[in-house]
Amino acid sequence: MADDTRVPIASTTSSAPSSWGLGDGQAIPWEYAPAPESRDIVTLKPRYGLFIGGREVQAADGAVFTTIDPSTEEPLAEVACASAVDIDTAVKAARRASDKTWRKLSGRERAKYLFRIARILQERSREFAVLESMDSGKPIKESRDVDIPLAAAHFWYYAGWADKLDYAFPGRKATPLGVAAQIIPWNFPLLMLSWKIAPALAAGNTVVLKPASTTPLSALLFAEVCQQADLPAGVVNIVPGPGEVGMSLVTHPDVDKVAFTGSTEIGRKIFRGVAGTDKALTLELGGKAANIVFDDAPLDQAVEGIVNGIYFNQGEVCCAGSRLLVQESIADTLIDKLKDRLATIRVGDPLDKNTDVGAINSKSQLEKITELVASGVAEGAELYQPACDLPERGYFFRPTLFTNVAQSHRIAREEIFGPVLSVLTFRTPDEAVEKANNTPYGLSAGIWTDKGSRILSMVSKMKAGVVWANTFNRFDPTSPFGGYKESGFGREGGMHGLHAYVRLEDR
Ligand code: NDP
């Protein structure tokens, strides 16, 4: 990575946090030894094809692109790059599978395949976790303990619904929509795949899924899982390719449903792409969540929740708690505690089991984060970054904390999608609500307080699809997830997620 993309450290500490009671300026007394996860469990193919009609095929025009490891900038593999011709082939394969097999199977039979996929994901979880960390840059402890178990959990959960659609929608007859076009981002590649494929299949739809160009490998390993599970050919098709190919998929006339997770900007384009058709659409877009800490909150717990809220997955999380709203009377204490905690965050090799913050997913994302952080400094906010050595190569960024932030600053308004926290203060609950809702987004929020009544009162006033209380970034397949305003519409997860893949008729 070029040095000029690094932001200078404004304030650093190489000594132990004061709360450790070691005395001023004393060095941290120990270091973690390296604990690298072995890559041996992953067998990387030199070249991956598209997965269409149950088979691996090359792109019609033979095009390929290279996917790299963002922590080393080394190439991992070549991947077939779909064009509009391949999209057409994939949609035809999905349509055939829909008409000839999948929608004709009983829910009970469909469930067997979903249970099988869930089991295989669990059996191969270590392989998936290592591959996901290599291709995306996320720490192995997160891919191992969050992404992959949750992906399997979504297949378990929706397998359970496949033969119970009549109970999910009492008095209504649920029929599948048909062929679903699904476009996923790079921040949770396999998990986003499972959020989309599991409910679609459970409800009797077939799918064509386009993974993000920087993270195609776990989706292509999932293609192997489909083969291993004997899933009928064409039920799942996976077509890596650039953004324009995503648009060919969205606008393909034989697609019945479009599901997208990604930026609000592309979400708008997709909305325009389906306008005037009868395609069903769900959009899960960006966010700028407020994490609100009241003066009666358990502060040490809140600090852990704040850290998890913004530094989990390098902050590349649509629902990240990127705006911290702190009640004025405790602001200094909380910020001191946060700075102490930041000094202990370990940034580095994603495959090291001790790493807390891995690599940023791509050079362009790193440049975006760097530019926004520079704008924060230029607009007058106060930057704090702990002193931590960043690896020589790869796309890394220090966990960053901004104080003295005004509502008008770009870092308080725009989705940064990086490990950058903007701290603002408030005096009263009303002011907290006003500031929290003062954003075009409305995906998530967090509230930290000792009082249940305050939680209920705040939740009812927040314009956010998910509000966590005394925790943050918790996910469960049974729980619906989605946004308000520019964060999109439609829900994934739970029965709501199933609803997005069925047509309901009166019995
Ligand atoms: P995008 O929204 O561009 O990418 C998400 C997915 O959409 C990828 O599969 C991408 O393909 C695809 N795509 C890109 N252009 C089109 C198009 N015209 N039609 C159809 N599909 C398309 O996000 P970026 O990767 O560019 O990230 C930019 C910013 O978006 C981030 O900085 C972050 O703020 C936000 N973001 C939000 C996410 C969320 O979960 N809410 C997830 C990812 C990003 P390809 O990878 O080939 O470009």
XYZ file of C-alpha atoms and ligand atoms in Angstrom:
555
model
C 0.000 0.000 0.000
C 1.345 3.428 -0.849
C 2.403 5.369 2.229
C 0.547 8.472 1.108
C -2.798 6.744 1.811
C -1.951 6.557 5.536
C -3.321 9.158 7.865
C -0.796 10.628 10.302
C -1.330 9.606 13.900
C -2.441 12.615 15.885
C -2.346 11.138 19.314
C -0.840 7.818 20.288
C -0.050 5.622 23.211
C 2.461 2.792 23.335
C 2.145 2.456 27.077
C -0.344 0.504 29.135
C -3.777 2.101 29.581
C -3.973 4.115 32.809
C -6.839 1.904 34.037
C -4.382 -1.005 34.270
C -2.763 0.703 37.244
C 0.795 0.079 36.055
C 1.972 3.624 36.551
C 2.517 6.426 34.087
C 4.336 5.589 30.898
C 4.947 1.950 31.758
C 5.172 -0.261 28.692
C 2.522 -2.916 28.071
C 4.046 -5.860 29.928
C 3.324 -8.590 27.398
C 2.538 -9.290 23.753
C 0.478 -12.024 22.203
C 2.572 -14.624 20.397
C 1.530 -15.165 16.768
C -1.266 -17.722 16.513
C -1.797 -18.187 12.787
C -4.552 -20.461 11.560
C -3.216 -22.897 8.965
C -4.222 -22.335 5.357
C -3.746 -26.030 4.585
C -7.416 -26.819 4.953
C -8.168 -24.707 1.866
C -7.333 -26.090 -1.555
C -7.295 -23.091 -3.835
C -7.890 -23.887 -7.473
C -5.818 -21.784 -9.879
C -9.021 -20.983 -11.769
C -12.706 -21.054 -10.771
C -15.575 -21.220 -13.263
C -19.128 -19.931 -13.099
C -21.658 -22.304 -11.533
C -24.556 -22.707 -13.935
C -27.008 -25.603 -14.282
C -25.232 -27.579 -11.575
C -21.864 -27.495 -13.354
C -18.738 -25.382 -13.321
C -18.462 -23.659 -16.706
C -16.175 -21.014 -18.163
C -17.526 -17.627 -19.196
C -18.905 -17.599 -22.765
C -16.226 -15.133 -23.829
C -13.510 -16.807 -21.733
C -13.005 -13.687 -19.597
C -11.453 -14.002 -16.132
C -10.516 -11.694 -13.286
C -8.146 -12.139 -10.361
C -9.213 -12.122 -6.745
C -6.547 -11.104 -4.232
C -5.837 -11.445 -0.531
C -6.276 -7.879 0.771
C -3.922 -8.530 3.690
C -0.983 -9.320 1.392
C -2.098 -7.964 -1.998
C -1.135 -11.389 -3.405
C -3.393 -13.025 -6.034
C -5.411 -15.970 -4.758
C -7.048 -17.295 -7.931
C -8.493 -16.449 -11.316
C -12.262 -16.420 -11.518
C -14.462 -16.655 -14.614
C -16.061 -13.286 -15.285
C -19.690 -13.515 -16.416
C -21.143 -11.337 -19.169
C -24.771 -10.707 -20.149
C -24.657 -13.901 -22.235
C -23.792 -15.985 -19.164
C -26.478 -14.233 -17.140
C -29.023 -15.265 -19.749
C -27.782 -18.876 -19.603
C -27.955 -18.841 -15.802
C -31.485 -17.385 -15.711
C -32.636 -20.009 -18.237
C -31.093 -22.754 -16.078
C -32.855 -21.354 -13.009
C -36.177 -21.156 -14.878
C -35.879 -24.763 -16.077
C -35.071 -25.930 -12.561
C -38.000 -23.960 -11.192
C -40.535 -25.329 -13.671
C -39.293 -28.892 -13.898
C -38.193 -29.756 -10.372
C -37.907 -27.312 -7.514
C -41.360 -25.763 -7.234
C -42.924 -29.183 -7.831
C -41.122 -30.753 -4.879
C -43.014 -30.915 -1.604
C -41.785 -28.580 1.149
C -40.669 -31.666 3.016
C -38.384 -32.718 0.157
C -36.982 -29.191 -0.263
C -36.249 -29.107 3.458
C -34.090 -32.215 3.166
C -31.754 -30.397 0.775
C -31.570 -27.329 3.028
C -30.796 -29.464 6.074
C -28.122 -31.232 4.040
C -26.554 -27.901 3.020
C -26.605 -26.713 6.653
C -24.858 -29.878 7.783
C -22.200 -29.667 5.081
C -21.533 -26.015 5.944
C -20.965 -27.064 9.539
C -18.751 -29.977 8.529
C -16.651 -27.727 6.280
C -16.840 -24.675 8.540
C -13.103 -24.373 9.135
C -12.390 -24.506 5.420
C -15.023 -21.825 4.789
C -13.728 -19.645 7.621
C -10.128 -19.704 6.395
C -11.131 -19.088 2.778
C -13.446 -16.221 3.779
C -10.695 -14.540 5.790
C -8.187 -14.969 2.961
C -10.483 -13.470 0.342
C -12.108 -10.698 2.405
C -9.506 -9.690 5.015
C -11.792 -10.276 8.001
C -10.252 -11.763 11.172
C -10.460 -15.538 11.408
C -12.066 -15.334 14.844
C -14.989 -13.489 13.270
C -15.368 -15.686 10.185
C -14.977 -18.769 12.405
C -17.285 -17.671 15.244
C -19.795 -15.383 13.500
C -20.032 -15.575 9.687
C -19.921 -19.305 9.085
C -21.982 -20.493 12.096
C -24.643 -17.887 11.295
C -24.656 -18.895 7.615
C -25.294 -22.513 8.605
C -27.917 -21.352 11.129
C -29.865 -19.621 8.349
C -30.056 -22.861 6.395
C -31.149 -24.781 9.508
C -33.773 -22.169 10.286
C -35.293 -21.899 6.810
C -35.120 -25.688 6.324
C -37.554 -25.782 9.220
C -40.013 -23.500 7.400
C -39.931 -25.260 4.001
C -42.756 -27.687 4.891
C -44.650 -25.227 7.089
C -45.514 -22.409 4.701
C -49.228 -22.905 5.431
C -48.539 -22.174 9.112
C -46.271 -19.221 8.385
C -49.092 -17.448 6.548
C -52.334 -18.745 8.108
C -55.358 -18.634 5.840
C -53.250 -17.718 2.811
C -51.756 -19.900 0.142
C -48.039 -19.195 -0.367
C -46.568 -19.896 -3.793
C -42.969 -19.280 -4.889
C -42.215 -16.183 -6.953
C -40.032 -18.076 -9.454
C -36.473 -17.020 -10.331
C -34.707 -14.750 -7.823
C -31.802 -12.501 -8.857
C -29.594 -11.894 -5.841
C -26.667 -9.472 -5.585
C -24.491 -9.492 -2.490
C -21.651 -7.318 -1.132
C -18.157 -8.143 0.086
C -18.418 -7.461 3.810
C -20.127 -10.755 4.809
C -19.872 -12.822 1.621
C -21.109 -16.257 2.741
C -23.474 -14.856 5.352
C -25.191 -12.556 2.838
C -25.414 -15.496 0.446
C -27.185 -17.544 3.120
C -29.537 -14.660 4.049
C -30.644 -14.678 0.425
C -30.439 -18.276 -0.773
C -31.880 -20.073 2.300
C -35.316 -18.352 2.396
C -35.560 -18.317 -1.416
C -35.034 -22.070 -1.655
C -37.230 -22.867 1.343
C -40.103 -21.018 -0.339
C -39.604 -22.902 -3.626
C -37.701 -20.345 -5.715
C -34.558 -20.918 -7.738
C -31.728 -18.372 -7.716
C -29.015 -16.679 -9.734
C -26.575 -15.010 -7.355
C -23.848 -12.498 -8.178
C -21.174 -12.208 -5.471
C -19.042 -9.078 -5.105
C -15.977 -8.997 -7.360
C -13.534 -8.775 -4.460
C -14.969 -11.791 -2.607
C -16.216 -14.483 -4.998
C -14.475 -17.517 -3.467
C -16.794 -18.549 -0.634
C -19.785 -18.396 -3.007
C -17.897 -20.661 -5.420
C -17.050 -23.053 -2.590
C -20.764 -22.971 -1.752
C -21.371 -24.157 -5.331
C -19.384 -27.280 -4.402
C -21.621 -27.698 -1.357
C -24.680 -27.622 -3.636
C -23.132 -30.419 -5.704
C -22.213 -32.367 -2.574
C -25.812 -32.024 -1.344
C -27.113 -33.304 -4.733
C -29.168 -30.165 -5.126
C -31.021 -30.467 -8.452
C -29.139 -28.751 -11.295
C -30.026 -25.087 -11.831
C -31.663 -24.468 -8.439
C -28.640 -22.376 -7.424
C -26.497 -20.579 -10.027
C -23.504 -18.411 -9.124
C -22.157 -15.857 -11.571
C -19.255 -13.650 -10.468
C -18.753 -10.582 -12.627
C -18.593 -6.802 -12.502
C -21.362 -4.411 -11.464
C -22.757 -4.092 -15.025
C -23.345 -7.825 -15.048
C -25.336 -7.347 -11.869
C -27.492 -4.883 -13.782
C -28.015 -7.386 -16.653
C -29.271 -9.799 -14.018
C -31.592 -7.242 -12.429
C -33.100 -6.238 -15.783
C -33.339 -9.741 -17.238
C -36.971 -10.132 -18.340
C -37.335 -13.656 -16.935
C -36.408 -12.708 -13.351
C -39.309 -12.507 -10.873
C -37.604 -11.161 -7.775
C -34.558 -8.998 -7.103
C -32.784 -8.950 -3.736
C -29.840 -6.606 -3.245
C -27.505 -5.744 -0.391
C -24.948 -2.999 -0.930
C -24.574 0.739 -1.258
C -27.511 3.145 -1.410
C -26.139 4.507 -4.689
C -26.353 1.119 -6.453
C -29.635 0.398 -4.643
C -31.120 3.453 -6.363
C -29.924 2.227 -9.774
C -31.458 -1.177 -9.124
C -34.740 0.440 -8.053
C -34.773 2.286 -11.383
C -33.866 -0.978 -13.173
C -36.983 -2.765 -11.907
C -39.342 0.228 -12.094
C -42.299 -0.436 -14.374
C -42.000 -4.226 -14.074
C -43.869 -6.544 -11.728
C -40.645 -7.872 -10.183
C -40.612 -8.083 -6.402
C -37.757 -6.108 -4.827
C -35.959 -5.952 -1.486
C -33.083 -3.534 -0.867
C -30.768 -3.650 2.145
C -28.566 -0.575 1.853
C -26.240 1.600 3.887
C -26.433 2.959 7.420
C -25.060 5.519 9.856
C -26.246 4.071 13.138
C -26.330 5.965 16.406
C -25.109 4.095 19.470
C -26.538 6.082 22.403
C -25.018 5.891 25.886
C -26.958 7.383 28.827
C -25.348 8.412 32.090
C -26.869 5.462 33.959
C -25.382 2.856 31.602
C -22.872 0.256 32.791
C -19.902 2.021 31.229
C -17.425 -0.849 30.974
C -20.034 -3.003 29.267
C -20.927 -0.083 27.016
C -17.281 0.299 26.002
C -17.222 -3.340 24.865
C -20.474 -2.781 22.963
C -19.141 0.370 21.311
C -15.944 -1.421 20.265
C -17.940 -4.359 18.921
C -20.340 -1.927 17.247
C -17.735 -0.114 15.170
C -14.519 -2.149 15.003
C -16.142 -5.551 14.326
C -15.312 -6.557 10.731
C -13.126 -3.402 10.379
C -16.319 -1.347 10.621
C -17.315 -2.665 7.189
C -20.806 -3.345 8.460
C -23.973 -1.682 7.160
C -25.443 -1.544 10.677
C -22.165 -0.462 12.380
C -22.557 1.871 15.343
C -20.507 4.563 13.623
C -21.969 7.551 15.532
C -21.510 7.389 19.274
C -23.930 9.685 21.111
C -22.821 10.111 24.730
C -24.673 11.948 27.479
C -22.582 15.010 28.232
C -22.083 14.324 31.958
C -20.211 11.059 31.292
C -18.540 11.953 27.994
C -15.020 12.532 29.363
C -15.041 9.350 31.443
C -16.377 7.229 28.600
C -13.937 8.624 26.039
C -11.000 7.947 28.388
C -12.164 4.376 28.842
C -12.588 3.983 25.085
C -9.076 5.260 24.393
C -7.709 2.804 26.944
C -9.591 -0.008 25.258
C -8.404 1.021 21.785
C -4.804 0.646 22.946
C -5.424 -3.099 23.353
C -7.001 -3.746 19.945
C -4.799 -5.931 17.762
C -4.654 -5.030 14.080
C -2.973 -7.346 11.607
C -2.952 -10.728 9.894
C -6.579 -11.818 9.443
C -5.555 -15.453 9.865
C -4.008 -14.833 13.295
C -6.480 -16.037 15.933
C -5.637 -13.050 18.156
C -6.373 -10.411 15.522
C -9.267 -8.086 16.308
C -9.148 -5.877 13.203
C -8.026 -7.401 9.912
C -7.471 -5.930 6.460
C -9.761 -3.492 4.680
C -11.415 -5.347 1.829
C -9.928 -3.455 -1.109
C -7.614 -0.639 -2.090
C -10.554 1.491 -3.201
C -12.331 0.991 0.132
C -9.128 1.928 1.980
C -8.862 5.072 -0.125
C -12.484 5.950 0.653
C -11.879 5.555 4.402
C -8.657 7.549 4.214
C -10.358 10.370 2.316
C -13.234 10.591 4.783
C -10.911 10.533 7.781
C -8.860 13.331 6.211
C -12.108 15.294 5.764
C -12.832 14.875 9.484
C -9.463 16.384 10.371
C -9.902 19.198 7.836
C -13.377 20.028 9.195
C -12.016 20.397 12.728
C -12.772 17.113 14.509
C -10.117 15.729 16.846
C -8.498 12.486 15.691
C -7.276 9.732 18.008
C -5.593 6.552 16.842
C -3.737 4.096 19.075
C -0.128 3.372 18.234
C -0.119 -0.008 16.601
C 2.224 -1.349 13.974
C 0.499 -1.981 10.696
C 1.810 -4.718 8.408
C 4.091 -3.445 5.634
C 1.851 -4.766 2.876
C -1.895 -5.009 2.581
C -4.810 -2.665 3.124
C -4.801 -1.829 6.822
C -6.232 1.093 8.763
C -5.833 1.972 12.430
C -8.927 1.949 14.647
C -9.904 5.609 14.716
C -11.857 7.751 17.141
C -13.026 11.291 16.426
C -14.109 13.658 19.190
C -15.252 17.261 18.788
C -17.498 16.147 15.960
C -20.276 18.413 14.677
C -23.451 17.083 13.084
C -22.474 18.857 9.878
C -19.150 17.036 9.489
C -18.998 14.486 6.700
C -17.753 11.875 9.197
C -21.040 12.317 11.086
C -23.220 12.119 7.988
C -21.675 9.755 5.456
C -21.288 5.989 5.668
C -17.536 5.455 6.073
C -17.625 1.648 6.144
C -14.365 1.470 8.046
C -13.030 1.355 11.649
C -13.874 4.988 12.341
C -16.050 6.198 15.220
C -17.452 9.724 15.450
C -18.358 10.850 18.975
C -21.086 13.429 19.597
C -22.724 14.431 22.863
C -26.284 15.143 24.042
C -27.937 16.421 27.206
C -31.519 15.092 27.157
C -33.226 11.984 25.748
C -35.120 14.174 23.258
C -31.881 15.631 21.967
C -30.481 12.094 21.626
C -33.515 11.013 19.562
C -33.291 14.112 17.386
C -29.584 13.622 16.687
C -29.913 9.859 16.180
C -32.695 10.286 13.609
C -30.937 13.175 11.872
C -29.638 11.012 9.036
C -30.988 9.894 5.671
C -30.358 6.306 6.822
C -32.396 4.184 9.244
C -30.930 0.719 9.543
C -29.958 0.228 13.173
C -29.329 1.905 16.522
C -28.121 1.044 20.014
C -29.209 2.215 23.458
C -27.223 1.812 26.675
C -29.084 2.514 29.895
C -29.996 0.869 33.179
C -33.704 1.703 32.809
C -36.073 -0.605 30.949
C -38.671 2.152 30.622
C -36.129 4.398 28.927
C -35.253 1.629 26.488
C -38.932 1.215 25.545
C -39.452 4.945 25.223
C -36.351 5.394 23.035
C -37.087 2.365 20.840
C -40.511 3.744 19.966
C -38.946 7.003 18.766
C -35.975 5.693 16.791
C -36.317 5.537 13.019
C -34.257 2.388 12.655
C -35.143 -1.132 11.519
C -33.185 -2.757 14.356
C -32.584 -1.257 17.803
C -30.260 -3.098 20.164
C -30.477 -2.423 23.903
C -27.363 -2.875 26.050
C -25.742 -4.850 23.246
C -24.848 -4.280 19.594
C -24.391 -6.221 16.334
C -26.302 -9.293 17.466
C -27.851 -11.390 14.710
C -30.154 -14.357 14.690
C -31.853 -16.122 11.784
C -35.231 -15.871 13.520
C -35.070 -12.100 13.742
C -35.995 -9.799 10.838
C -33.378 -7.278 9.686
C -33.814 -4.312 7.349
C -34.122 -0.554 7.138
C -36.092 2.634 6.883
C -35.522 5.586 4.559
C -32.311 5.346 2.484
C -31.340 2.123 4.214
C -33.804 0.318 1.955
C -36.964 -1.710 2.388
C -38.002 -5.300 2.910
C -36.769 -7.597 5.639
C -34.391 -10.529 5.720
C -34.461 -13.137 8.480
C -37.367 -14.625 10.352
C -40.802 -15.137 8.822
C -40.516 -11.686 7.275
C -37.572 -12.980 5.260
C -39.716 -15.840 3.990
C -42.517 -13.451 3.073
C -40.161 -11.680 0.653
C -39.983 -14.849 -1.472
C -43.656 -15.867 -1.752
C -46.819 -14.697 -3.448
C -49.760 -14.870 -1.054
C -53.250 -15.698 -2.289
C -56.525 -16.131 -0.454
C -57.410 -19.748 0.046
P -21.707 -1.717 -4.201
O -23.065 -1.346 -3.796
O -21.152 -1.142 -5.462
O -21.581 -3.303 -4.369
C -22.476 -4.249 -3.859
C -22.794 -5.297 -4.926
O -23.449 -4.686 -6.030
C -21.557 -5.980 -5.512
O -21.864 -7.313 -5.851
C -21.334 -5.164 -6.772
O -20.581 -5.835 -7.757
C -22.755 -4.966 -7.238
N -22.928 -3.859 -8.170
C -22.105 -2.804 -8.397
N -22.636 -1.991 -9.341
C -23.799 -2.558 -9.724
C -24.796 -2.197 -10.666
N -24.712 -1.093 -11.398
N -25.868 -3.010 -10.806
C -25.991 -4.127 -10.090
N -25.077 -4.517 -9.175
C -23.992 -3.746 -8.994
O -20.739 -1.415 -3.035
P -19.165 -1.137 -3.142
O -18.549 -2.438 -3.158
O -18.797 -0.265 -4.283
O -18.924 -0.283 -1.846
C -19.142 1.113 -1.885
C -19.762 1.585 -0.615
O -21.032 0.978 -0.471
C -19.010 1.173 0.630
O -18.009 2.065 0.922
C -20.098 1.183 1.650
O -20.297 2.490 2.128
C -21.316 0.756 0.879
N -21.620 -0.678 1.052
C -22.657 -0.999 1.834
C -22.954 -2.315 2.051
C -24.070 -2.716 2.912
O -24.126 -3.865 3.337
N -25.002 -1.847 3.183
C -22.151 -3.405 1.481
C -21.100 -2.945 0.602
C -20.859 -1.622 0.438
P -18.991 -5.583 -7.847
O -18.426 -6.077 -6.579
O -18.628 -6.410 -9.009
O -18.797 -4.106 -8.047
